[in-house]
Short mmCIF file of C-alpha atoms in Angstrom, two decimals:
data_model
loop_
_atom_site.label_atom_id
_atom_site.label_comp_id
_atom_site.label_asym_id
_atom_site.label_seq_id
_atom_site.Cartn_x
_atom_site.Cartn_y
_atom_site.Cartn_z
CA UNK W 255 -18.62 21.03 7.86
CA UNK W 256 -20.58 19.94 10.76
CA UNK W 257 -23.97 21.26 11.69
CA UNK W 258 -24.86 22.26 14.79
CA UNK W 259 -27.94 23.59 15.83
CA UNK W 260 -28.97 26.12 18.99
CA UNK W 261 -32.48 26.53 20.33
CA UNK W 262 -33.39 30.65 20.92
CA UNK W 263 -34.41 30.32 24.88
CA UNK W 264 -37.52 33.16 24.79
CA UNK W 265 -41.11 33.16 25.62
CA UNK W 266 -41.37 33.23 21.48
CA UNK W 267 -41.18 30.16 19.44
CA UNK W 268 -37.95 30.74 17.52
CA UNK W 269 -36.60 28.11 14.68
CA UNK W 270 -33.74 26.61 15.32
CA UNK W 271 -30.22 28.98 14.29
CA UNK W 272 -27.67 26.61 12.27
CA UNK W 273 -24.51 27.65 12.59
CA UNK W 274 -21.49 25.77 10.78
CA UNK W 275 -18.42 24.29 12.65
CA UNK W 276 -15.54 23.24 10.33
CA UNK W 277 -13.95 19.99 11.12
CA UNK W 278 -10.27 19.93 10.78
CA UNK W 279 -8.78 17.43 8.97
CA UNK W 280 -6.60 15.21 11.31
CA UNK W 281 -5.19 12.44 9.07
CA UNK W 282 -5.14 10.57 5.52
CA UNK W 283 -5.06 7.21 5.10
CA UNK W 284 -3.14 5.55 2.28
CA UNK W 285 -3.56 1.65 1.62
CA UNK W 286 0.07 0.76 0.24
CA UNK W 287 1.47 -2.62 -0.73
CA UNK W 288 4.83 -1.93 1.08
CA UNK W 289 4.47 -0.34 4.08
CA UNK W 290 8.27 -0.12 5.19
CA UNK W 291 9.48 1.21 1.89
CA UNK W 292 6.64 3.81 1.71
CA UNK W 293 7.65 4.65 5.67
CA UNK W 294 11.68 5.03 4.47
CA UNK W 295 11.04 7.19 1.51
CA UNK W 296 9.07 9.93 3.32
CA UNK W 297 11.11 9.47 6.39
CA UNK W 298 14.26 10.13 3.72
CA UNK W 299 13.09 12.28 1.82
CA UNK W 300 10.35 14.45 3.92
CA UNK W 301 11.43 13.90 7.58
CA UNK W 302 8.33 12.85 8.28
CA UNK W 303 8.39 11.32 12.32
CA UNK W 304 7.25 7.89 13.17
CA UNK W 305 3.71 8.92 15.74
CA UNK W 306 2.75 5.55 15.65
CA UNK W 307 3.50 2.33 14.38
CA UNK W 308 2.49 -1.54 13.56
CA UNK W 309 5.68 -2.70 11.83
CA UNK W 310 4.76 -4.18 8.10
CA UNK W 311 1.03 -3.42 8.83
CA UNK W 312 0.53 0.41 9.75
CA UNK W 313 2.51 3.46 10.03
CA UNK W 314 1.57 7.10 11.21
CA UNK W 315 4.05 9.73 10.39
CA UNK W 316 3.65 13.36 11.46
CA UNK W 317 2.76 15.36 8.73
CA UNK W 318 2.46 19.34 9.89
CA UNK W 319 -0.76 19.88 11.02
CA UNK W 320 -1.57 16.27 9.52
CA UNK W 321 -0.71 12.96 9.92
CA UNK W 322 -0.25 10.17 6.82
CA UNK W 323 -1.00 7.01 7.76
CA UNK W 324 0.11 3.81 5.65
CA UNK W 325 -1.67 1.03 5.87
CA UNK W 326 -0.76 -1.80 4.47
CA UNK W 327 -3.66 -3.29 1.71
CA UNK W 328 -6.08 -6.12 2.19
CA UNK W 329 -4.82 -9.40 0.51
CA UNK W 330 -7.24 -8.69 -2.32
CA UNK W 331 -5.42 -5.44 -3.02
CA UNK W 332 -1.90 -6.37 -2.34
CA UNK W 333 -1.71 -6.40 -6.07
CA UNK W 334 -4.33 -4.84 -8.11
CA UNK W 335 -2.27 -1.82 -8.70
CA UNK W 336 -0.21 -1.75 -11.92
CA UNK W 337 3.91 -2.81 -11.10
CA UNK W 338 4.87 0.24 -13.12
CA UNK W 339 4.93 3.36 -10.96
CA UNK W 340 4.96 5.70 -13.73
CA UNK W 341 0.99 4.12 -15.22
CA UNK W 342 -0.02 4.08 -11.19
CA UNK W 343 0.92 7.83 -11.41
CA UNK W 344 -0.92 8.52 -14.13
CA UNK W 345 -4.06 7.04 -13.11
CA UNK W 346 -3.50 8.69 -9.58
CA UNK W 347 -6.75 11.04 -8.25
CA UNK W 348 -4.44 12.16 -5.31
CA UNK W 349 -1.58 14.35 -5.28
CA UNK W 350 0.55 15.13 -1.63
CA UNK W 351 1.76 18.40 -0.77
CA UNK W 352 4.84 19.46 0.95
CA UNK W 353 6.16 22.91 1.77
CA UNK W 354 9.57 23.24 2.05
CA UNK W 355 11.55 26.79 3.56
CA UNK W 356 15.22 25.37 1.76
CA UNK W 357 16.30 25.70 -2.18
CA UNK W 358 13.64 23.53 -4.03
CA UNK W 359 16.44 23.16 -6.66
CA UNK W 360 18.58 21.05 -4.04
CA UNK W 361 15.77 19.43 -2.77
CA UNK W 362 14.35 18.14 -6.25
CA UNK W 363 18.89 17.75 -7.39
CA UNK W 364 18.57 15.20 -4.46
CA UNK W 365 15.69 12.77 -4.68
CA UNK W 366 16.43 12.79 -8.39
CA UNK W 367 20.48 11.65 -8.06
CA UNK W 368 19.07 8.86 -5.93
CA UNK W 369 16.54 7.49 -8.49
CA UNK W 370 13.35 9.09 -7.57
CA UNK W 371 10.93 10.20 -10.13
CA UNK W 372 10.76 13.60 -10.25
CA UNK W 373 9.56 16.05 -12.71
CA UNK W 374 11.14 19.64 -13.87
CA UNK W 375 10.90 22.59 -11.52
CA UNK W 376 7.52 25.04 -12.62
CA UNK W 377 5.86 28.29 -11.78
CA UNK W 378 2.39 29.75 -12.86
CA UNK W 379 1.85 33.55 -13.15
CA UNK W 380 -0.21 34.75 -10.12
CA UNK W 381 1.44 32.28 -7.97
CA UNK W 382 3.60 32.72 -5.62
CA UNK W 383 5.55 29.16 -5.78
CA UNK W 384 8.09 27.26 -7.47
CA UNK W 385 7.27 23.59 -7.37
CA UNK W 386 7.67 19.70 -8.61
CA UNK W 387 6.12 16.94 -9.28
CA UNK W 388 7.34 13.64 -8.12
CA UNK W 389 6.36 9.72 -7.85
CA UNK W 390 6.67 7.80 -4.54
CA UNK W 391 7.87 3.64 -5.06
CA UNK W 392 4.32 2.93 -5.11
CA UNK W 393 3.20 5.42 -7.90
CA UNK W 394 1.76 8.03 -5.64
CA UNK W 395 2.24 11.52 -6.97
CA UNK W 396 3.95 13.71 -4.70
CA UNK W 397 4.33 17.92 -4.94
CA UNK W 398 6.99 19.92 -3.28
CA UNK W 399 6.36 23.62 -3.10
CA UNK W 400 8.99 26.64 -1.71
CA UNK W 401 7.16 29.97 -1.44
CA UNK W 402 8.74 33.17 -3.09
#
C-alpha cells in the first residue's frame, strides 16, 4: 500500500494526514526454462491471449485483471530446477489461480486425458468452491476453481 501524505492548508500548524492508496497488482513474473511450452500450455489449457511477446525470451499473456509474464531464466538458472516436475511442485512457494464459469469436472477430465498432472476434485466446508490442483511442464502448481 502506498503512502501518501496531504498537508492541512490553515493558519494552524496541522501534522501531516496519511492516508493509504492500494496499488493494484498489474502483473507476475515467472522465470521459466521453456518459454514456448509454458506459453502453449496456458494458451491450451487457460486461453490465456498473447499481450506481448519476445519469441523464446518473454511472453505476456492476459490474465483477467492480470497479466503472467514468462520470462525465460538467466543462463545460470536455465537448470537449477529439479527435471522432475512432480519434486519442483513440491518445493513450489507459489500456487496460480484460475476461475472457471464451465463444469470443473470436464475441465480437470481434459488436461488429465492429455497427460497433465492434475490432482482429484475437493471442497472445504464454508467454501463456496469446488477446485484442483494441477502441475504446469515446468513444475509450477496450478489451481482451478468453479464457484457454487
Amino acid at each position: 500500500m502506498a503512502t501518501i501524505f496531504k498537508t492541512h492548508h490553515s493558519r494552524f500548524a496541522h501534522p501531516f494526514k496519511e492516508t493509504h492508496v492500494p496499488l493494484p497488482m498489474t502483473r507476475i513474473i515467472l522465470y521459466v526454462q521453456d518459454v514456448a511450452s509454458l506459453k502453449s500450455f496456458y494458451q491450451q489449457y487457460f486461453d490465456l491471449p498473447v499481450v506481448e511477446e519476445i519469441e523464446n525470451e518473454w511472453v505476456v499473456l492476459g490474465a483477467g485483471a492480470i497479466e503472467l509474464a514468462l520470462h525465460l531464466a538467466g543462463p545460470a538458472f536455465r537448470h537449477a530446477v529439479p527435471a522432475d516436475t512432480e519434486a519442483r511442485a513440491e518445493t513450489s512457494h507459489v500456487k496460480f489461480v484460475f476461475s472457471i464459469g464451465q463444469d470443473i469436472g470436464t475441465h480437470r477430465d481434459r488436461l488429465a486425458g492429455n497427460g497433465v498432472t492434475v490432482r482429484d476434485l475437493k471442497r472445504y466446508d464454508g467454501f463456496a468452491y469446488t477446485m484442483y490442483d494441477g502441475i504446469d511442464p515446468e513444475g509450477n502448481v496450478f489451481q482451478v476453481m468453479q464457484a457454487d
